[in-house]
Amino acid sequence: MTDHTRRTVLRGAALTAAAGMVGGAGLPAAAATRSAATASRPSHHPFLEGAFKPVTEELTAFDLPVTGRIPRDLNGRFLRNGPNVLGLEDPLAHHWMLGDGMVHGVRLREGRAEWYRNRWVRSSQVARKLGEPYPGPVPPDDFPCNTHVIPYRGRILALQESGPLPYELDHDLNTVGPYDFRGTLTGAFTAHTKFDAAAGELHAIAYYPAWDHVRHHVIDPTGRVVRTTRIPVADAPMMHDFALTERYVVIFDLPVTFDPAGAERGDLVPYVWNDRHPMRVGLLPRAGGPVRWFEADPVFYSHTLNAYDEGASVVVDMTTYPAPFFVAGRGTDGPYDAGTASLRRWTIDPVQGCVRTRVLDDRPQEFPRVREELVSRRHRYAYTAAAADMTLAYLAEDGNPPDRAFGNALIKHDLPRGNTQVHRLPRGAAAGEAVFVPAEGAGAEDDGYTLAYVHDPGRGAADLVVLAAQDFTGEPLARIHLPGRVPLGFHGSWIPDA
């Protein structure tokens, strides 16, 4: 394989995997050539239209108008990343998850919305498209990370997976450059890290199409990769997300595998649903030792809410799609499935040697989030988003969407009690991922706020909606009116002031 082809493959791998809401799956097992797939595509492209339509400008606005009152203890930045293709000439040669990363942000301080900014992540190709110089050498498998944006020890990092290094941003969302954890990261990284606040460790599971393994990285409080464990796997599977408990790293080996033939053809997303690759879940002891694997029924594992140890067992709450899931799409510019994502719980029982599964909530929903300090510890509450445009864009043409797939809402789950509270949104008000922010001096787990970008169809622009988590169905505490749209995208974070 030539270097050029290899870079193309890695670009497709990294960006496929990228998508949070999707994370990645692949073409049908009998993948068509790109020319055949292109010929079958319809004239409309759901991931380039409506709530997904890319914005074309970088905006800066100050002293944003607000309906309601912003809590004075919300001091920081609310950021969200997502694909926003720049300079697209041919929609038939585009896949949603290959869009150039754009970070949207609102700066809150002392009850005011000081600014809104949206900025493309300045990889070498984005800099070239914008006619800007790219400072320094271009890193291997360079890409404008489009999947997540996280705080890390005073830095802001935009994340991708399967190849590209993270990109560091400054506090005004300008790109600083690629970040390699003080020269200690070699090879691929991930879009979904897990930060154990008690241990001060950042964890990652990285995969790469040319590897015969995946890698578990541990980054210590000094910001260096201090331990890398190689875990042998077959077929070069895609691993978009994983889970972490106090004792284990939980690894999900899905039947979504790299397709060398598709890569040679030039398929945009060279990953397929592979019925011959068994689904399994692995427990890697954080204290050291081999992985123990457990068989499971195939699904597409999309996103981790959280995980924790319960006696000898491990509990993982997550969103999953029914099998098979096709990330490359069939006749559209994005992924699809015949079913919808739902919130589920898997209990991995090493004593019995089995995985028990149950549905926590079967409503269409995605982007599960928990209070961040509880990652790897027992949680009670969860927050998810239901966006009609997202659900319908993912469904295959022959899918039969349930009536509730047409609604927009933010959902709060009280998991031990099996209760939910639904903050319903108007038709056309597509909601992105909701992030929980604890109130100053918070005691109870849900003492705080949930923040989400929500489209306002009346204005044709987005609002940053602030809800009181303990009054979830009530009127928003604040609606911060942005000057432009925030297209439906992937993941984000609250970056508190130091």
CSV table of C-alpha atoms in Angstrom, one decimal:
chain,number,residue,atom,x,y,z
A,1,MET,CA,0.0,0.0,0.0
A,2,THR,CA,1.5,3.4,-0.9
A,3,ASP,CA,2.0,6.1,1.6
A,4,HIS,CA,-0.7,8.2,-0.1
A,5,THR,CA,-3.2,5.4,0.1
A,6,ARG,CA,-2.2,4.7,3.7
A,7,ARG,CA,-2.8,8.3,4.7
A,8,THR,CA,-6.2,8.2,2.9
A,9,VAL,CA,-7.1,5.0,4.8
A,10,LEU,CA,-6.1,6.5,8.1
A,11,ARG,CA,-8.0,9.6,7.4
A,12,GLY,CA,-11.1,7.6,6.8
A,13,ALA,CA,-10.5,5.5,9.9
A,14,ALA,CA,-9.9,8.4,12.1
A,15,LEU,CA,-12.9,10.3,11.0
A,16,THR,CA,-15.2,7.4,10.8
A,17,ALA,CA,-14.5,6.5,14.3
A,18,ALA,CA,-14.8,10.0,15.2
A,19,ALA,CA,-18.4,10.4,15.4
A,20,GLY,CA,-19.7,10.3,18.8
A,21,MET,CA,-23.2,9.7,18.2
A,22,VAL,CA,-22.2,7.1,15.9
A,23,GLY,CA,-18.7,6.2,16.7
A,24,GLY,CA,-18.5,4.2,13.6
A,25,ALA,CA,-19.5,0.9,12.0
A,26,GLY,CA,-19.3,0.4,8.3
A,27,LEU,CA,-20.4,-0.6,4.9
A,28,PRO,CA,-22.6,-3.6,4.4
A,29,ALA,CA,-20.6,-6.8,4.3
A,30,ALA,CA,-20.8,-6.9,0.5
A,31,ALA,CA,-19.5,-3.4,0.1
A,32,ALA,CA,-20.0,-1.7,-3.2
A,33,THR,CA,-17.4,0.3,-5.0
A,34,ARG,CA,-17.4,4.0,-4.5
A,35,SER,CA,-18.7,4.5,-8.0
A,36,ALA,CA,-21.6,2.1,-7.5
A,37,ALA,CA,-22.4,3.7,-4.1
A,38,THR,CA,-22.3,7.2,-5.6
A,39,ALA,CA,-24.6,6.2,-8.4
A,40,SER,CA,-27.2,5.0,-5.9
A,41,ARG,CA,-27.2,8.2,-3.8
A,42,PRO,CA,-30.3,10.3,-3.8
A,43,SER,CA,-30.3,14.0,-4.6
A,44,HIS,CA,-30.7,15.1,-1.0
A,45,HIS,CA,-28.1,14.7,1.7
A,46,PRO,CA,-29.6,14.7,5.3
A,47,PHE,CA,-26.2,15.4,6.9
A,48,LEU,CA,-25.7,18.5,4.9
A,49,GLU,CA,-29.2,19.9,5.3
A,50,GLY,CA,-31.6,21.1,8.0
A,51,ALA,CA,-30.2,20.8,11.6
A,52,PHE,CA,-26.9,19.4,10.2
A,53,LYS,CA,-26.2,22.1,7.6
A,54,PRO,CA,-22.7,23.4,8.0
A,55,VAL,CA,-22.1,27.0,8.8
A,56,THR,CA,-19.9,29.0,6.4
A,57,GLU,CA,-18.5,31.7,8.7
A,58,GLU,CA,-16.5,32.1,11.9
A,59,LEU,CA,-18.4,34.6,14.1
A,60,THR,CA,-17.5,36.6,17.2
A,61,ALA,CA,-20.1,38.3,19.3
A,62,PHE,CA,-19.9,40.0,22.6
A,63,ASP,CA,-22.5,40.7,25.4
A,64,LEU,CA,-25.0,38.2,24.2
A,65,PRO,CA,-28.7,38.8,24.8
A,66,VAL,CA,-30.2,36.6,27.5
A,67,THR,CA,-33.8,35.6,28.3
A,68,GLY,CA,-33.9,34.8,32.0
A,69,ARG,CA,-30.9,34.9,34.4
A,70,ILE,CA,-27.5,33.2,34.1
A,71,PRO,CA,-26.5,31.7,37.5
A,72,ARG,CA,-23.6,33.7,38.8
A,73,ASP,CA,-21.6,30.6,39.8
A,74,LEU,CA,-21.3,29.6,36.1
A,75,ASN,CA,-17.9,30.9,35.4
A,76,GLY,CA,-16.2,29.3,32.5
A,77,ARG,CA,-16.6,28.3,28.8
A,78,PHE,CA,-19.1,25.9,27.3
A,79,LEU,CA,-17.6,24.3,24.3
A,80,ARG,CA,-18.8,21.8,21.7
A,81,ASN,CA,-17.0,20.2,18.7
A,82,GLY,CA,-18.5,18.7,15.5
A,83,PRO,CA,-17.9,18.2,11.8
A,84,ASN,CA,-18.4,21.4,9.7
A,85,VAL,CA,-17.1,20.8,6.2
A,86,LEU,CA,-15.1,23.7,4.8
A,87,GLY,CA,-15.2,24.3,1.0
A,88,LEU,CA,-17.2,21.2,0.0
A,89,GLU,CA,-17.3,21.0,-3.8
A,90,ASP,CA,-18.9,17.5,-4.3
A,91,PRO,CA,-21.5,16.2,-1.8
A,92,LEU,CA,-21.2,12.8,-3.4
A,93,ALA,CA,-17.5,12.7,-2.2
A,94,HIS,CA,-18.4,13.6,1.3
A,95,HIS,CA,-19.1,11.8,4.5
A,96,TRP,CA,-20.5,13.6,7.5
A,97,MET,CA,-17.9,12.3,9.9
A,98,LEU,CA,-15.1,13.5,7.6
A,99,GLY,CA,-16.1,17.2,8.1
A,100,ASP,CA,-13.5,19.6,9.3
A,101,GLY,CA,-13.8,20.1,13.1
A,102,MET,CA,-15.4,23.3,14.3
A,103,VAL,CA,-15.6,24.3,18.0
A,104,HIS,CA,-18.4,26.5,19.2
A,105,GLY,CA,-18.1,28.3,22.6
A,106,VAL,CA,-19.8,30.6,25.0
A,107,ARG,CA,-17.9,32.4,27.7
A,108,LEU,CA,-19.9,32.9,30.9
A,109,ARG,CA,-18.8,35.1,33.9
A,110,GLU,CA,-20.6,36.6,36.9
A,111,GLY,CA,-24.1,36.3,35.4
A,112,ARG,CA,-23.1,37.6,31.9
A,113,ALA,CA,-22.6,35.9,28.5
A,114,GLU,CA,-19.4,37.7,27.5
A,115,TRP,CA,-18.9,36.2,24.1
A,116,TYR,CA,-19.7,33.5,21.5
A,117,ARG,CA,-17.1,32.2,19.1
A,118,ASN,CA,-17.0,29.4,16.5
A,119,ARG,CA,-13.6,28.4,15.0
A,120,TRP,CA,-12.4,25.7,12.7
A,121,VAL,CA,-9.6,23.6,14.1
A,122,ARG,CA,-6.6,24.7,12.1
A,123,SER,CA,-5.0,21.5,10.9
A,124,SER,CA,-2.7,21.8,7.9
A,125,GLN,CA,-5.5,21.2,5.4
A,126,VAL,CA,-7.9,23.7,7.1
A,127,ALA,CA,-5.1,26.3,7.2
A,128,ARG,CA,-4.5,25.7,3.5
A,129,LYS,CA,-8.2,26.1,2.7
A,130,LEU,CA,-8.3,29.4,4.6
A,131,GLY,CA,-5.2,30.7,3.0
A,132,GLU,CA,-3.3,30.8,6.3
A,133,PRO,CA,0.2,29.6,7.1
A,134,TYR,CA,0.6,26.4,9.1
A,135,PRO,CA,3.3,27.0,11.8
A,136,GLY,CA,5.7,24.1,12.4
A,137,PRO,CA,6.0,20.7,10.9
A,138,VAL,CA,2.8,18.8,9.9
A,139,PRO,CA,2.2,15.8,12.2
A,140,PRO,CA,1.5,12.3,10.8
A,141,ASP,CA,-2.1,11.6,9.8
A,142,ASP,CA,-3.0,15.3,10.4
A,143,PHE,CA,-6.7,16.0,10.7
A,144,PRO,CA,-8.9,18.9,12.1
A,145,CYS,CA,-10.2,16.9,15.1
A,146,ASN,CA,-14.0,17.0,15.0
A,147,THR,CA,-15.3,14.8,17.7
A,148,HIS,CA,-14.7,16.0,21.2
A,149,VAL,CA,-13.2,19.0,23.1
A,150,ILE,CA,-12.0,18.5,26.7
A,151,PRO,CA,-10.2,20.4,29.4
A,152,TYR,CA,-6.9,18.9,30.5
A,153,ARG,CA,-4.6,20.5,33.1
A,154,GLY,CA,-5.2,24.0,32.0
A,155,ARG,CA,-5.2,23.1,28.3
A,156,ILE,CA,-8.2,22.7,25.9
A,157,LEU,CA,-7.8,19.7,23.6
A,158,ALA,CA,-9.8,18.9,20.5
A,159,LEU,CA,-9.9,15.1,20.0
A,160,GLN,CA,-10.2,12.6,17.2
A,161,GLU,CA,-9.3,8.9,17.0
A,162,SER,CA,-7.3,6.3,15.1
A,163,GLY,CA,-4.4,8.5,13.9
A,164,PRO,CA,-4.5,12.2,14.5
A,165,LEU,CA,-2.9,13.9,17.5
A,166,PRO,CA,-5.1,16.1,19.6
A,167,TYR,CA,-5.1,19.8,18.7
A,168,GLU,CA,-4.7,22.3,21.5
A,169,LEU,CA,-6.8,25.4,21.5
A,170,ASP,CA,-6.4,28.6,23.5
A,171,HIS,CA,-9.1,30.1,25.7
A,172,ASP,CA,-10.4,32.1,22.7
A,173,LEU,CA,-10.6,28.9,20.6
A,174,ASN,CA,-7.6,29.8,18.4
A,175,THR,CA,-5.6,26.7,17.4
A,176,VAL,CA,-2.2,26.5,19.2
A,177,GLY,CA,-1.1,23.3,17.5
A,178,PRO,CA,-0.9,19.5,17.8
A,179,TYR,CA,-0.4,18.2,21.3
A,180,ASP,CA,1.5,15.0,22.1
A,181,PHE,CA,1.4,15.0,25.9
A,182,ARG,CA,4.9,16.4,26.4
A,183,GLY,CA,6.4,14.2,23.7
A,184,THR,CA,5.2,10.9,25.2
A,185,LEU,CA,2.4,10.0,22.8
A,186,THR,CA,3.3,8.0,19.8
A,187,GLY,CA,0.7,6.5,17.4
A,188,ALA,CA,-3.0,7.0,17.6
A,189,PHE,CA,-5.2,8.5,20.3
A,190,THR,CA,-8.9,8.5,21.0
A,191,ALA,CA,-12.0,10.8,20.9
A,192,HIS,CA,-13.3,9.5,24.2
A,193,THR,CA,-10.9,9.7,27.1
A,194,LYS,CA,-11.8,9.0,30.7
A,195,PHE,CA,-10.5,11.1,33.5
A,196,ASP,CA,-10.4,9.5,37.0
A,197,ALA,CA,-10.5,12.6,39.2
A,198,ALA,CA,-9.6,10.7,42.3
A,199,ALA,CA,-6.4,9.2,40.8
A,200,GLY,CA,-5.6,12.2,38.6
A,201,GLU,CA,-5.2,9.9,35.6
A,202,LEU,CA,-6.4,10.3,32.0
A,203,HIS,CA,-7.1,7.0,30.3
A,204,ALA,CA,-7.5,6.2,26.6
A,205,ILE,CA,-8.0,3.2,24.3
A,206,ALA,CA,-6.4,3.8,20.9
A,207,TYR,CA,-6.8,1.8,17.7
A,208,TYR,CA,-5.3,2.0,14.3
A,209,PRO,CA,-6.0,0.0,11.1
A,210,ALA,CA,-2.4,-1.1,10.6
A,211,TRP,CA,-2.1,-2.5,14.2
A,212,ASP,CA,-2.8,-6.1,15.3
A,213,HIS,CA,-3.7,-4.7,18.7
A,214,VAL,CA,-5.3,-1.8,20.5
A,215,ARG,CA,-3.5,0.3,23.1
A,216,HIS,CA,-4.5,1.4,26.6
A,217,HIS,CA,-2.7,4.6,27.6
A,218,VAL,CA,-2.4,6.0,31.1
A,219,ILE,CA,-1.5,9.7,31.4
A,220,ASP,CA,-0.3,10.7,34.9
A,221,PRO,CA,-0.8,14.0,36.8
A,222,THR,CA,2.3,15.4,35.2
A,223,GLY,CA,0.7,15.1,31.7
A,224,ARG,CA,2.9,12.3,30.4
A,225,VAL,CA,1.9,8.9,29.0
A,226,VAL,CA,3.4,6.7,31.7
A,227,ARG,CA,2.0,3.3,30.7
A,228,THR,CA,0.9,1.7,27.5
A,229,THR,CA,-0.6,-1.8,27.4
A,230,ARG,CA,-0.9,-3.5,24.0
A,231,ILE,CA,-4.0,-5.7,23.8
A,232,PRO,CA,-4.0,-8.2,20.9
A,233,VAL,CA,-7.2,-8.2,18.7
A,234,ALA,CA,-8.2,-9.7,15.4
A,235,ASP,CA,-9.4,-7.9,12.2
A,236,ALA,CA,-8.4,-4.4,13.2
A,237,PRO,CA,-11.7,-3.5,15.0
A,238,MET,CA,-13.0,0.1,15.5
A,239,MET,CA,-13.2,1.1,19.2
A,240,HIS,CA,-14.9,4.4,19.5
A,241,ASP,CA,-15.5,4.3,23.2
A,242,PHE,CA,-14.7,2.3,26.3
A,243,ALA,CA,-15.4,2.4,30.0
A,244,LEU,CA,-13.4,2.8,33.2
A,245,THR,CA,-14.0,1.6,36.8
A,246,GLU,CA,-11.8,1.8,39.9
A,247,ARG,CA,-10.5,-1.7,39.1
A,248,TYR,CA,-10.9,-2.2,35.4
A,249,VAL,CA,-10.6,-0.8,31.9
A,250,VAL,CA,-13.6,-2.1,30.0
A,251,ILE,CA,-12.9,-2.8,26.3
A,252,PHE,CA,-15.6,-3.4,23.7
A,253,ASP,CA,-14.5,-5.4,20.7
A,254,LEU,CA,-17.3,-4.9,18.1
A,255,PRO,CA,-18.0,-6.6,14.8
A,256,VAL,CA,-16.9,-3.4,13.1
A,257,THR,CA,-13.7,-4.0,11.3
A,258,PHE,CA,-11.2,-2.4,8.9
A,259,ASP,CA,-11.9,-3.3,5.2
A,260,PRO,CA,-8.6,-3.4,3.3
A,261,ALA,CA,-10.4,-3.9,0.0
A,262,GLY,CA,-12.6,-0.9,0.6
A,263,ALA,CA,-9.5,1.1,1.5
A,264,GLU,CA,-7.8,0.2,-1.8
A,265,ARG,CA,-11.0,1.1,-3.7
A,266,GLY,CA,-10.9,4.5,-2.0
A,267,ASP,CA,-14.1,4.1,0.0
A,268,LEU,CA,-14.7,7.1,2.2
A,269,VAL,CA,-15.1,5.0,5.3
A,270,PRO,CA,-13.2,1.7,5.0
A,271,TYR,CA,-14.9,-0.1,7.9
A,272,VAL,CA,-17.6,-2.7,7.6
A,273,TRP,CA,-20.0,-4.6,9.8
A,274,ASN,CA,-18.4,-8.0,10.0
A,275,ASP,CA,-20.6,-10.9,11.1
A,276,ARG,CA,-17.6,-13.2,11.3
A,277,HIS,CA,-16.0,-11.1,14.0
A,278,PRO,CA,-17.6,-12.1,17.4
A,279,MET,CA,-18.7,-9.5,19.8
A,280,ARG,CA,-16.9,-9.6,23.2
A,281,VAL,CA,-16.2,-7.4,26.2
A,282,GLY,CA,-12.8,-7.4,28.0
A,283,LEU,CA,-11.8,-6.5,31.5
A,284,LEU,CA,-8.3,-5.2,31.8
A,285,PRO,CA,-7.2,-4.9,35.5
A,286,ARG,CA,-5.9,-1.3,36.1
A,287,ALA,CA,-3.4,-2.9,38.6
A,288,GLY,CA,-1.9,-5.0,35.9
A,289,GLY,CA,-2.6,-8.4,34.4
A,290,PRO,CA,-4.2,-10.0,31.3
A,291,VAL,CA,-7.5,-9.1,29.8
A,292,ARG,CA,-10.4,-11.5,30.5
A,293,TRP,CA,-12.9,-11.6,27.6
A,294,PHE,CA,-16.6,-12.3,27.7
A,295,GLU,CA,-18.9,-13.1,24.8
A,296,ALA,CA,-21.9,-10.8,24.2
A,297,ASP,CA,-24.7,-10.5,21.7
A,298,PRO,CA,-23.7,-8.2,18.8
A,299,VAL,CA,-24.8,-4.5,19.0
A,300,PHE,CA,-23.3,-1.3,18.0
A,301,TYR,CA,-21.8,0.2,21.2
A,302,SER,CA,-22.1,3.9,20.7
A,303,HIS,CA,-21.3,5.8,23.9
A,304,THR,CA,-20.5,5.2,27.6
A,305,LEU,CA,-22.5,7.0,30.2
A,306,ASN,CA,-20.4,5.6,33.1
A,307,ALA,CA,-19.2,2.4,34.7
A,308,TYR,CA,-18.5,1.2,38.3
A,309,ASP,CA,-17.6,-1.9,40.3
A,310,GLU,CA,-20.4,-3.7,42.1
A,311,GLY,CA,-19.0,-6.5,44.2
A,312,ALA,CA,-17.1,-8.8,41.9
A,313,SER,CA,-19.1,-7.5,38.9
A,314,VAL,CA,-18.7,-4.5,36.6
A,315,VAL,CA,-21.7,-2.3,35.7
A,316,VAL,CA,-21.6,-0.3,32.4
A,317,ASP,CA,-24.4,2.1,31.3
A,318,MET,CA,-24.3,3.1,27.7
A,319,THR,CA,-26.2,3.8,24.5
A,320,THR,CA,-26.3,1.1,21.8
A,321,TYR,CA,-27.8,0.6,18.4
A,322,PRO,CA,-29.2,-2.7,17.2
A,323,ALA,CA,-27.0,-4.8,14.9
A,324,PRO,CA,-26.0,-4.3,12.2
A,325,PHE,CA,-25.0,-0.6,12.1
A,326,PHE,CA,-23.6,0.9,8.9
A,327,VAL,CA,-21.4,3.9,9.5
A,328,ALA,CA,-20.5,4.4,5.8
A,329,GLY,CA,-24.2,4.7,4.9
A,330,ARG,CA,-26.1,3.5,2.0
A,331,GLY,CA,-27.1,6.2,-0.4
A,332,THR,CA,-26.6,9.0,2.1
A,333,ASP,CA,-23.7,11.1,3.3
A,334,GLY,CA,-23.6,9.5,6.8
A,335,PRO,CA,-24.3,6.5,8.9
A,336,TYR,CA,-27.6,4.6,9.2
A,337,ASP,CA,-29.3,1.8,11.0
A,338,ALA,CA,-32.8,0.2,10.9
A,339,GLY,CA,-33.3,0.9,14.7
A,340,THR,CA,-32.7,3.7,17.2
A,341,ALA,CA,-30.2,4.2,20.0
A,342,SER,CA,-31.4,3.4,23.5
A,343,LEU,CA,-30.0,3.5,27.0
A,344,ARG,CA,-28.9,0.1,28.3
A,345,ARG,CA,-27.0,-1.5,31.2
A,346,TRP,CA,-24.5,-4.3,30.9
A,347,THR,CA,-23.4,-6.2,34.0
A,348,ILE,CA,-20.2,-8.1,33.4
A,349,ASP,CA,-20.0,-11.0,35.9
A,350,PRO,CA,-16.6,-12.6,36.2
A,351,VAL,CA,-17.8,-15.2,38.7
A,352,GLN,CA,-20.5,-16.6,36.3
A,353,GLY,CA,-18.5,-15.7,33.2
A,354,CYS,CA,-21.3,-13.9,31.5
A,355,VAL,CA,-22.7,-10.5,30.5
A,356,ARG,CA,-26.2,-9.6,31.6
A,357,THR,CA,-28.0,-6.8,29.7
A,358,ARG,CA,-31.2,-4.8,30.3
A,359,VAL,CA,-32.9,-1.8,28.8
A,360,LEU,CA,-32.9,1.3,31.0
A,361,ASP,CA,-34.9,3.4,28.6
A,362,ASP,CA,-35.9,2.4,25.1
A,363,ARG,CA,-36.8,5.9,23.9
A,364,PRO,CA,-34.6,7.1,21.0
A,365,GLN,CA,-31.7,9.1,22.7
A,366,GLU,CA,-28.0,9.6,22.5
A,367,PHE,CA,-25.0,11.4,24.0
A,368,PRO,CA,-25.3,10.1,27.6
A,369,ARG,CA,-23.5,12.2,30.2
A,370,VAL,CA,-22.8,11.9,33.9
A,371,ARG,CA,-21.4,14.3,36.5
A,372,GLU,CA,-17.7,14.2,35.5
A,373,GLU,CA,-16.3,13.7,39.0
A,374,LEU,CA,-18.1,10.4,39.1
A,375,VAL,CA,-16.4,8.8,36.1
A,376,SER,CA,-15.5,5.3,37.2
A,377,ARG,CA,-17.6,5.6,40.4
A,378,ARG,CA,-21.2,4.7,41.1
A,379,HIS,CA,-23.7,7.3,39.7
A,380,ARG,CA,-27.4,7.9,40.2
A,381,TYR,CA,-28.3,10.4,37.5
A,382,ALA,CA,-27.8,10.5,33.7
A,383,TYR,CA,-28.5,13.1,31.1
A,384,THR,CA,-29.3,12.3,27.4
A,385,ALA,CA,-30.5,14.1,24.3
A,386,ALA,CA,-33.2,13.2,21.8
A,387,ALA,CA,-33.1,15.1,18.5
A,388,ALA,CA,-35.6,14.2,15.9
A,389,ASP,CA,-33.3,15.2,13.0
A,390,MET,CA,-30.5,13.0,14.4
A,391,THR,CA,-32.7,10.0,14.9
A,392,LEU,CA,-34.4,10.2,11.5
A,393,ALA,CA,-31.1,10.9,9.6
A,394,TYR,CA,-29.7,7.7,11.1
A,395,LEU,CA,-32.6,5.4,10.1
A,396,ALA,CA,-32.4,3.4,7.0
A,397,GLU,CA,-35.0,4.2,4.4
A,398,ASP,CA,-36.9,1.0,5.2
A,399,GLY,CA,-36.8,1.7,8.9
A,400,ASN,CA,-40.0,2.2,10.8
A,401,PRO,CA,-39.4,5.0,13.2
A,402,PRO,CA,-41.5,5.1,16.4
A,403,ASP,CA,-43.7,8.2,16.8
A,404,ARG,CA,-41.5,9.5,19.6
A,405,ALA,CA,-38.6,9.6,17.2
A,406,PHE,CA,-40.0,12.8,15.8
A,407,GLY,CA,-39.6,14.8,19.1
A,408,ASN,CA,-36.9,16.9,20.6
A,409,ALA,CA,-36.1,16.7,24.3
A,410,LEU,CA,-33.4,16.6,27.0
A,411,ILE,CA,-33.9,13.7,29.4
A,412,LYS,CA,-32.8,13.3,33.0
A,413,HIS,CA,-32.6,9.7,34.4
A,414,ASP,CA,-32.8,8.7,38.0
A,415,LEU,CA,-31.4,5.3,37.5
A,416,PRO,CA,-31.9,3.6,40.9
A,417,ARG,CA,-35.6,4.6,40.9
A,418,GLY,CA,-36.2,4.0,37.2
A,419,ASN,CA,-37.7,7.5,36.8
A,420,THR,CA,-37.1,10.1,34.0
A,421,GLN,CA,-37.9,13.7,33.7
A,422,VAL,CA,-38.2,15.1,30.1
A,423,HIS,CA,-37.6,18.7,29.2
A,424,ARG,CA,-39.6,18.8,25.9
A,425,LEU,CA,-38.6,21.2,23.2
A,426,PRO,CA,-40.6,22.5,20.2
A,427,ARG,CA,-40.7,21.1,16.8
A,428,GLY,CA,-37.6,22.1,14.9
A,429,ALA,CA,-35.7,22.8,18.2
A,430,ALA,CA,-33.0,20.2,17.8
A,431,ALA,CA,-30.9,19.7,20.9
A,432,GLY,CA,-27.3,18.7,21.2
A,433,GLU,CA,-25.5,16.9,24.0
A,434,ALA,CA,-26.4,18.1,27.5
A,435,VAL,CA,-23.5,18.6,29.9
A,436,PHE,CA,-24.0,18.7,33.7
A,437,VAL,CA,-22.2,21.4,35.7
A,438,PRO,CA,-22.2,21.2,39.5
A,439,ALA,CA,-23.3,24.3,41.4
A,440,GLU,CA,-20.8,26.1,43.6
A,441,GLY,CA,-20.6,24.2,46.8
A,442,ALA,CA,-22.9,21.4,45.4
A,443,GLY,CA,-23.8,18.6,47.8
A,444,ALA,CA,-26.3,16.4,46.1
A,445,GLU,CA,-25.3,14.6,42.9
A,446,ASP,CA,-27.8,16.6,40.8
A,447,ASP,CA,-27.2,20.0,42.5
A,448,GLY,CA,-26.3,22.0,39.5
A,449,TYR,CA,-27.1,22.8,35.9
A,450,THR,CA,-27.4,21.2,32.5
A,451,LEU,CA,-26.2,23.1,29.5
A,452,ALA,CA,-27.0,22.4,25.8
A,453,TYR,CA,-27.1,24.1,22.5
A,454,VAL,CA,-30.7,24.1,21.1
A,455,HIS,CA,-31.8,25.4,17.8
A,456,ASP,CA,-34.3,28.2,17.8
A,457,PRO,CA,-36.4,27.7,14.6
A,458,GLY,CA,-38.0,31.1,15.0
A,459,ARG,CA,-34.6,32.9,14.9
A,460,GLY,CA,-32.8,30.4,12.6
A,461,ALA,CA,-30.0,30.4,15.2
A,462,ALA,CA,-29.0,28.6,18.4
A,463,ASP,CA,-29.6,29.3,22.1
A,464,LEU,CA,-27.4,28.0,24.9
A,465,VAL,CA,-30.1,26.7,27.2
A,466,VAL,CA,-29.4,26.5,31.0
A,467,LEU,CA,-31.6,24.2,33.0
A,468,ALA,CA,-31.7,23.7,36.8
A,469,ALA,CA,-31.0,20.0,37.1
A,470,GLN,CA,-33.2,19.7,40.2
A,471,ASP,CA,-36.1,21.4,38.3
A,472,PHE,CA,-35.4,19.8,35.0
A,473,THR,CA,-38.9,20.1,33.5
A,474,GLY,CA,-39.2,23.8,34.6
A,475,GLU,CA,-38.6,26.8,32.5
A,476,PRO,CA,-34.9,27.3,31.6
A,477,LEU,CA,-33.0,29.5,34.0
A,478,ALA,CA,-31.5,31.2,31.0
A,479,ARG,CA,-31.6,31.2,27.2
A,480,ILE,CA,-28.5,32.8,25.8
A,481,HIS,CA,-29.2,33.9,22.2
A,482,LEU,CA,-26.3,33.2,19.8
A,483,PRO,CA,-25.8,35.1,16.6
A,484,GLY,CA,-25.7,32.0,14.4
A,485,ARG,CA,-26.6,28.3,14.2
A,486,VAL,CA,-24.8,25.5,15.9
A,487,PRO,CA,-25.2,22.5,13.6
A,488,LEU,CA,-26.0,19.1,15.2
A,489,GLY,CA,-22.6,17.6,16.0
A,490,PHE,CA,-20.9,15.6,18.6
A,491,HIS,CA,-19.4,16.2,22.1
A,492,GLY,CA,-18.4,19.0,24.3
A,493,SER,CA,-17.4,20.1,27.8
A,494,TRP,CA,-17.7,22.7,30.5
A,495,ILE,CA,-14.3,24.4,31.0
A,496,PRO,CA,-14.5,26.0,34.4
A,497,ASP,CA,-12.3,29.0,35.3
A,498,ALA,CA,-9.3,28.0,37.3
